[in-house]
């Protein structure tokens, strides 16, 4: 029985005597003329690759941890059907480890003069922009003996946004905000409160809130209530220097700071406050100002997507000067930075009076939960040494936090999971006390 296709080629190669074989295609095909004709016909019937038209469509952004579908449309203008294997190449961080091969390779058949679509599903593992690389297409003839292969550049960019996992805390914080803003008005006037309404006095109310003129006009004692002012200015300052590159769990400290900043921004914009962003180390990495309440969160997410820690020491003086320029009026400055002794004592503390004289300052820092676990370790010599080192590190952080508080700074130091709600609570407390 005559062999066809790839089996015929293998048989032809096996029949060549040792020492006579020519590694060139000319020598191989000379062994079997019918096979040579079959290979030539197969190659001629394979659709040309260079003439194919390729376009992209699909998702241009996705949150970290979610999927993005990018569709590639392949148009075949030739008169021959396209039978092909296609590889849609992207950077390695576009997929979970081990899934790239299955996700990026596709088989497709495109009849002459028609087009077909294939979809590549990305699941990025890092923030930032992911740019499409080359599309490699291998076109087969009917017998699969010979192929045509070529590459195309089909640009496309998927922006991987911060995941904003702390948004689960937003409903509870908004509930507290509603109690603070209107439903339960404060009775004492602070720096950042405005008159809300009059109501009847009840035992326990502060007598300083009694409105004597209103009381004289009525038969009951009236008291004034106050509510936190709206349209306050909040500047979120991300320290993108070397300390933000330290990993806490599976992510850099900068990512945890971004998550807390996004929750605070969402809450503050609902409260009627204006939110701006500054990212700085030795120069401005991002500056976002003047966004409306409805646009502030998407703009922040988009600006944070491409931020990466820089392995340089943060210029504290430059940071303070840029902060003052970015917030010329009194504001709440929320500085996301470390509580390590050297950067604070040598960098931030000398320039802190410039900020506290003009603004209300809140420092938010990401604590490593592994240090807390180390401090509780017991049972053998290594564990005891680890516990002692962890206890010393915790003591140094508390000392630095106390130094900042003595300068009038509010300090929030918590693990990545606890920092967003703790920061939101600190903001609400400042707002309730009229300190904004």
XYZ file of C-alpha atoms in Angstrom:
436
model
C 0.000 0.000 0.000
C 1.429 3.375 -1.000
C 2.292 5.764 1.797
C 1.119 9.370 1.675
C 1.796 12.574 3.509
C 4.267 12.616 6.372
C 4.514 8.787 6.443
C 5.870 8.839 2.867
C 8.497 11.397 3.815
C 9.658 9.322 6.783
C 9.851 6.179 4.625
C 11.864 8.017 1.999
C 14.387 9.228 4.571
C 14.715 5.757 6.072
C 15.467 4.235 2.649
C 18.527 6.408 2.006
C 21.765 4.414 2.600
C 24.145 5.663 5.253
C 26.889 7.797 3.714
C 24.732 8.747 0.712
C 22.279 11.008 2.542
C 22.357 14.691 1.573
C 20.973 16.874 4.357
C 19.656 19.420 1.880
C 16.029 19.291 0.706
C 17.335 18.686 -2.816
C 18.975 15.433 -1.753
C 15.962 14.281 0.227
C 13.413 14.978 -2.484
C 15.598 13.402 -5.201
C 15.057 10.049 -3.470
C 11.378 10.001 -4.311
C 10.127 12.071 -7.239
C 6.416 11.581 -6.429
C 7.103 12.775 -2.896
C 8.918 15.812 -4.260
C 5.912 16.639 -6.393
C 3.593 16.171 -3.398
C 5.712 18.487 -1.247
C 5.846 21.123 -3.974
C 2.088 20.996 -4.441
C 1.496 21.093 -0.701
C 3.683 24.178 -0.355
C 1.993 25.855 -3.331
C -1.481 25.243 -1.856
C -0.568 26.698 1.568
C -2.057 30.183 1.925
C 0.528 32.987 1.908
C 1.192 34.470 5.331
C 2.529 37.912 4.408
C -0.695 38.988 2.706
C -2.915 38.239 5.690
C -4.675 41.170 7.325
C -4.683 41.279 11.126
C -6.543 43.689 13.411
C -7.216 43.740 17.158
C -10.165 44.619 19.360
C -11.293 43.872 22.893
C -10.402 44.978 26.411
C -8.008 47.881 26.851
C -7.881 47.641 30.654
C -8.470 45.170 33.451
C -7.996 45.099 37.207
C -5.118 43.067 38.553
C -6.339 39.505 39.133
C -9.101 39.735 36.535
C -9.063 38.618 32.893
C -8.854 40.666 29.702
C -10.011 39.289 26.338
C -8.179 40.548 23.243
C -9.641 39.480 19.893
C -7.474 39.050 16.801
C -9.274 39.187 13.441
C -7.450 37.333 10.649
C -8.475 38.234 7.070
C -7.444 35.939 4.195
C -7.443 37.909 0.901
C -5.819 35.099 -1.101
C -7.595 32.531 -3.240
C -6.427 29.627 -1.077
C -7.890 28.530 2.273
C -5.727 29.197 5.317
C -5.016 26.273 7.623
C -2.784 27.632 10.333
C -1.392 27.591 13.831
C -1.124 31.024 15.405
C 0.842 32.301 18.395
C -0.233 35.609 19.914
C 2.799 36.632 21.979
C 2.548 38.877 25.080
C 4.951 39.580 27.973
C 5.288 36.689 30.476
C 3.483 38.639 33.227
C 0.331 38.632 31.080
C -0.581 35.155 32.330
C -0.421 33.039 35.420
C 2.759 30.900 35.412
C 2.388 27.770 33.293
C -0.703 28.912 31.350
C 0.964 30.924 28.569
C 1.237 28.071 26.049
C -2.423 27.095 26.170
C -3.669 30.699 26.211
C -1.554 32.145 23.400
C -1.710 29.407 20.755
C -4.676 28.940 18.443
C -5.629 26.736 15.484
C -7.799 28.306 12.801
C -9.096 27.773 9.292
C -9.996 30.786 7.170
C -11.645 30.146 3.773
C -10.435 32.201 0.812
C -11.657 35.776 0.912
C -13.089 35.462 4.431
C -11.999 36.297 7.978
C -12.088 34.623 11.362
C -11.556 35.737 14.954
C -9.531 34.183 17.738
C -9.545 35.448 21.316
C -6.549 35.502 23.625
C -7.499 35.638 27.297
C -4.943 37.452 29.452
C -4.732 37.204 33.222
C -1.962 39.655 34.218
C 0.053 39.155 37.385
C 1.435 42.712 37.652
C 0.128 46.257 37.349
C 1.088 48.467 34.428
C 0.831 48.430 30.643
C 1.092 45.129 28.792
C 1.996 45.573 25.121
C 1.274 42.925 22.502
C 4.338 41.406 20.877
C 4.501 39.627 17.515
C 1.827 37.406 16.006
C 3.460 34.355 14.409
C 1.425 32.361 11.878
C 2.356 29.007 10.384
C 0.293 28.144 7.286
C -0.049 24.470 6.310
C -0.805 22.863 2.980
C -3.497 20.174 2.664
C -0.991 17.344 3.405
C 0.839 19.169 6.200
C 4.236 18.425 4.627
C 5.551 21.949 4.184
C 4.549 25.241 5.797
C 4.823 28.953 5.267
C 5.635 31.010 8.348
C 5.685 34.732 9.028
C 5.221 37.308 11.754
C 3.062 40.421 12.012
C 3.145 43.404 14.361
C -0.379 44.139 15.568
C -0.109 46.766 18.334
C -2.410 46.647 21.342
C -2.025 47.702 24.970
C -3.868 46.420 28.016
C -3.521 48.614 31.104
C -3.574 46.557 34.297
C -5.183 48.629 37.053
C -4.829 48.301 40.837
C -7.280 45.685 42.138
C -8.904 47.978 44.769
C -9.722 45.041 47.048
C -10.576 47.400 49.904
C -13.747 48.571 48.146
C -15.578 45.947 50.207
C -15.218 48.331 53.171
C -16.823 51.269 51.348
C -20.504 50.563 52.228
C -19.813 50.491 55.979
C -17.706 53.663 55.819
C -20.370 55.440 53.789
C -22.904 54.461 56.441
C -20.758 56.140 59.075
C -20.376 59.153 56.808
C -24.155 59.509 56.474
C -24.493 59.429 60.243
C -21.827 62.071 60.497
C -23.133 64.258 57.690
C -26.757 65.179 58.325
C -28.473 62.340 60.116
C -26.470 62.788 63.331
C -25.097 66.319 63.367
C -22.420 67.240 65.894
C -23.280 69.674 68.668
C -19.836 71.219 69.177
C -18.327 73.523 66.621
C -14.851 72.734 65.350
C -12.491 74.284 62.850
C -14.106 72.469 59.965
C -17.822 72.573 60.827
C -20.663 74.748 59.602
C -24.109 75.557 60.999
C -26.716 72.945 60.148
C -30.008 73.496 61.989
C -31.807 74.200 65.254
C -33.546 71.599 67.371
C -35.075 71.296 70.796
C -32.746 70.883 73.738
C -32.608 67.430 75.385
C -30.791 66.545 78.606
C -27.143 65.854 77.925
C -26.707 68.459 75.158
C -23.788 70.854 75.480
C -25.133 74.091 77.009
C -22.672 76.052 74.905
C -24.739 75.080 71.860
C -27.907 76.785 73.132
C -29.134 79.499 70.778
C -30.519 82.078 73.192
C -32.074 84.264 70.534
C -33.979 81.349 69.042
C -34.945 80.241 72.548
C -36.397 83.694 73.264
C -38.613 83.406 70.189
C -39.923 79.972 71.153
C -41.399 78.363 74.193
C -38.660 75.699 74.299
C -34.887 75.821 74.572
C -33.240 75.561 71.108
C -29.734 74.315 70.418
C -27.562 74.737 67.328
C -26.216 71.693 65.476
C -23.203 71.686 63.215
C -22.097 69.455 60.401
C -18.695 68.867 58.851
C -17.937 71.267 56.021
C -17.836 70.048 52.457
C -15.403 70.989 49.722
C -12.335 70.333 51.875
C -9.080 69.552 50.048
C -7.292 66.223 50.498
C -3.865 65.551 48.988
C -2.775 61.915 48.804
C 1.039 61.731 48.722
C 2.588 58.410 47.716
C 6.256 57.968 48.616
C 7.577 55.916 45.692
C 11.164 55.721 46.971
C 13.109 52.583 47.832
C 11.168 51.810 51.032
C 7.981 51.405 48.991
C 9.610 48.493 47.120
C 9.783 46.301 50.229
C 7.479 43.339 49.838
C 4.785 42.643 52.400
C 3.330 39.260 51.586
C 3.150 38.902 47.803
C 3.088 42.589 46.880
C 5.234 45.715 47.356
C 4.310 48.174 50.097
C 3.377 50.637 47.380
C 0.497 48.421 46.255
C -0.927 48.245 49.769
C -0.644 52.035 50.066
C -2.498 52.455 46.769
C -5.341 50.252 47.981
C -5.773 52.347 51.135
C -5.535 55.580 49.109
C -8.293 54.442 46.752
C -10.688 53.664 49.617
C -10.003 57.045 51.186
C -10.485 58.803 47.849
C -13.804 57.052 47.236
C -15.034 57.966 50.704
C -13.837 61.580 50.589
C -15.334 62.223 47.155
C -18.707 60.973 48.440
C -18.321 63.366 51.370
C -18.014 66.286 48.957
C -14.282 66.803 49.437
C -11.764 67.362 46.635
C -9.065 64.719 46.249
C -5.701 65.160 44.502
C -2.765 62.764 44.096
C 0.993 63.286 44.225
C 3.539 60.489 43.741
C 7.112 61.508 44.507
C 10.585 60.172 45.279
C 13.257 62.448 43.793
C 10.913 63.856 41.203
C 7.199 63.903 40.521
C 6.044 60.514 39.224
C 2.359 61.398 39.072
C 0.311 64.524 39.774
C -3.468 64.504 39.518
C -5.433 67.649 40.333
C -8.816 69.223 39.771
C -10.876 66.105 39.086
C -14.619 66.129 39.691
C -16.203 63.790 42.226
C -17.423 61.422 39.526
C -14.085 61.325 37.726
C -11.654 61.239 40.638
C -11.650 57.476 41.289
C -11.196 56.352 37.640
C -8.472 58.975 37.217
C -6.639 57.826 40.351
C -6.806 54.178 39.329
C -5.482 54.997 35.873
C -2.653 57.163 37.246
C -1.609 54.543 39.804
C -1.569 51.701 37.274
C 1.875 52.527 35.886
C 3.544 53.609 39.144
C 6.445 51.444 40.269
C 8.782 51.775 43.269
C 12.049 53.511 42.454
C 15.234 52.208 44.084
C 16.363 55.658 45.228
C 16.245 57.468 48.564
C 13.278 59.822 48.739
C 14.164 63.523 48.773
C 12.165 64.679 51.810
C 12.812 68.376 51.209
C 11.696 68.099 47.611
C 8.632 66.151 48.701
C 7.665 68.818 51.246
C 8.197 71.651 48.754
C 6.183 69.899 46.050
C 3.403 69.142 48.523
C 3.156 72.815 49.523
C 3.039 73.880 45.870
C 0.356 71.291 45.124
C -1.759 72.346 48.110
C -1.463 76.130 48.534
C -4.516 76.295 50.826
C -5.016 74.451 54.087
C -5.587 70.756 53.330
C -5.450 67.284 54.749
C -2.139 65.833 53.557
C -2.103 62.029 53.737
C 1.477 60.815 53.374
C 1.934 57.110 52.590
C 5.464 56.290 53.709
C 7.500 54.052 55.980
C 7.967 54.286 59.742
C 11.557 53.089 59.529
C 13.829 55.117 61.779
C 16.450 56.378 59.304
C 14.137 57.778 56.578
C 11.911 59.482 59.168
C 14.545 60.901 61.506
C 16.978 61.987 58.795
C 14.442 62.867 56.097
C 10.891 63.663 57.178
C 11.206 65.050 60.716
C 13.442 68.038 59.784
C 10.963 69.243 57.128
C 7.759 68.245 58.934
C 7.149 71.701 60.521
C 6.807 73.159 57.009
C 3.828 70.871 56.459
C 2.180 70.962 59.887
C 2.181 74.770 59.972
C 0.073 74.900 56.811
C -1.811 71.609 56.753
C -3.300 68.810 58.785
C -0.911 65.899 58.259
C -1.722 62.205 58.481
C 0.977 59.554 57.990
C -0.174 56.114 56.835
C 2.322 53.248 56.977
C 2.118 49.590 55.959
C 3.148 47.198 58.729
C 4.447 43.706 58.000
C 2.214 41.037 59.615
C 5.157 38.628 59.520
C 6.902 40.734 62.175
C 3.931 40.275 64.523
C 4.035 36.524 63.986
C 7.782 36.501 64.657
C 7.263 38.398 67.925
C 4.990 35.614 69.178
C 7.322 32.760 68.208
C 8.630 30.496 70.968
C 9.841 26.947 71.418
C 13.464 26.881 70.245
C 16.523 29.108 70.160
C 16.036 30.467 66.636
C 12.426 31.377 67.400
C 13.451 33.254 70.535
C 16.046 35.268 68.611
C 13.462 36.024 65.916
C 10.969 37.137 68.565
C 13.552 39.449 70.112
C 14.378 41.008 66.722
C 10.687 41.475 65.951
C 10.031 43.064 69.349
C 12.885 45.510 68.764
C 11.519 46.422 65.312
C 8.047 47.010 66.753
C 9.483 49.166 69.522
C 11.337 51.318 66.989
C 8.144 51.812 64.952
C 6.211 52.853 68.061
C 8.998 55.310 68.957
C 8.911 56.857 65.479
C 5.110 57.078 65.597
C 5.297 58.858 68.973
C 7.780 61.354 67.552
C 5.404 62.148 64.712
C 2.422 62.523 67.051
C 4.364 65.010 69.159
C 4.678 67.080 65.981
C 0.879 67.102 65.648
C 0.714 64.345 63.051
C -1.979 61.657 63.055
C -0.369 58.244 62.513
C -2.058 55.120 61.144
C 0.177 52.029 61.192
C -1.513 48.786 60.147
C -1.124 45.652 58.035
C -2.157 45.734 54.348
C -5.589 44.268 55.137
C -6.229 46.576 58.101
C -4.747 49.809 56.743
C -7.596 50.867 54.374
C -10.435 50.731 56.953
C -8.190 52.183 59.680
C -7.263 55.107 57.422
C -10.909 55.700 56.522
C -11.814 55.746 60.229
C -9.055 58.269 60.936
C -10.408 60.520 58.170
C -13.944 60.325 59.573
C -12.685 61.128 63.072
C -10.827 64.186 61.793
C -13.913 65.269 59.909
C -16.175 64.785 62.941
C -13.778 66.763 65.121
C -13.753 69.640 62.648
C -10.029 69.399 61.969
C -10.311 69.476 58.162
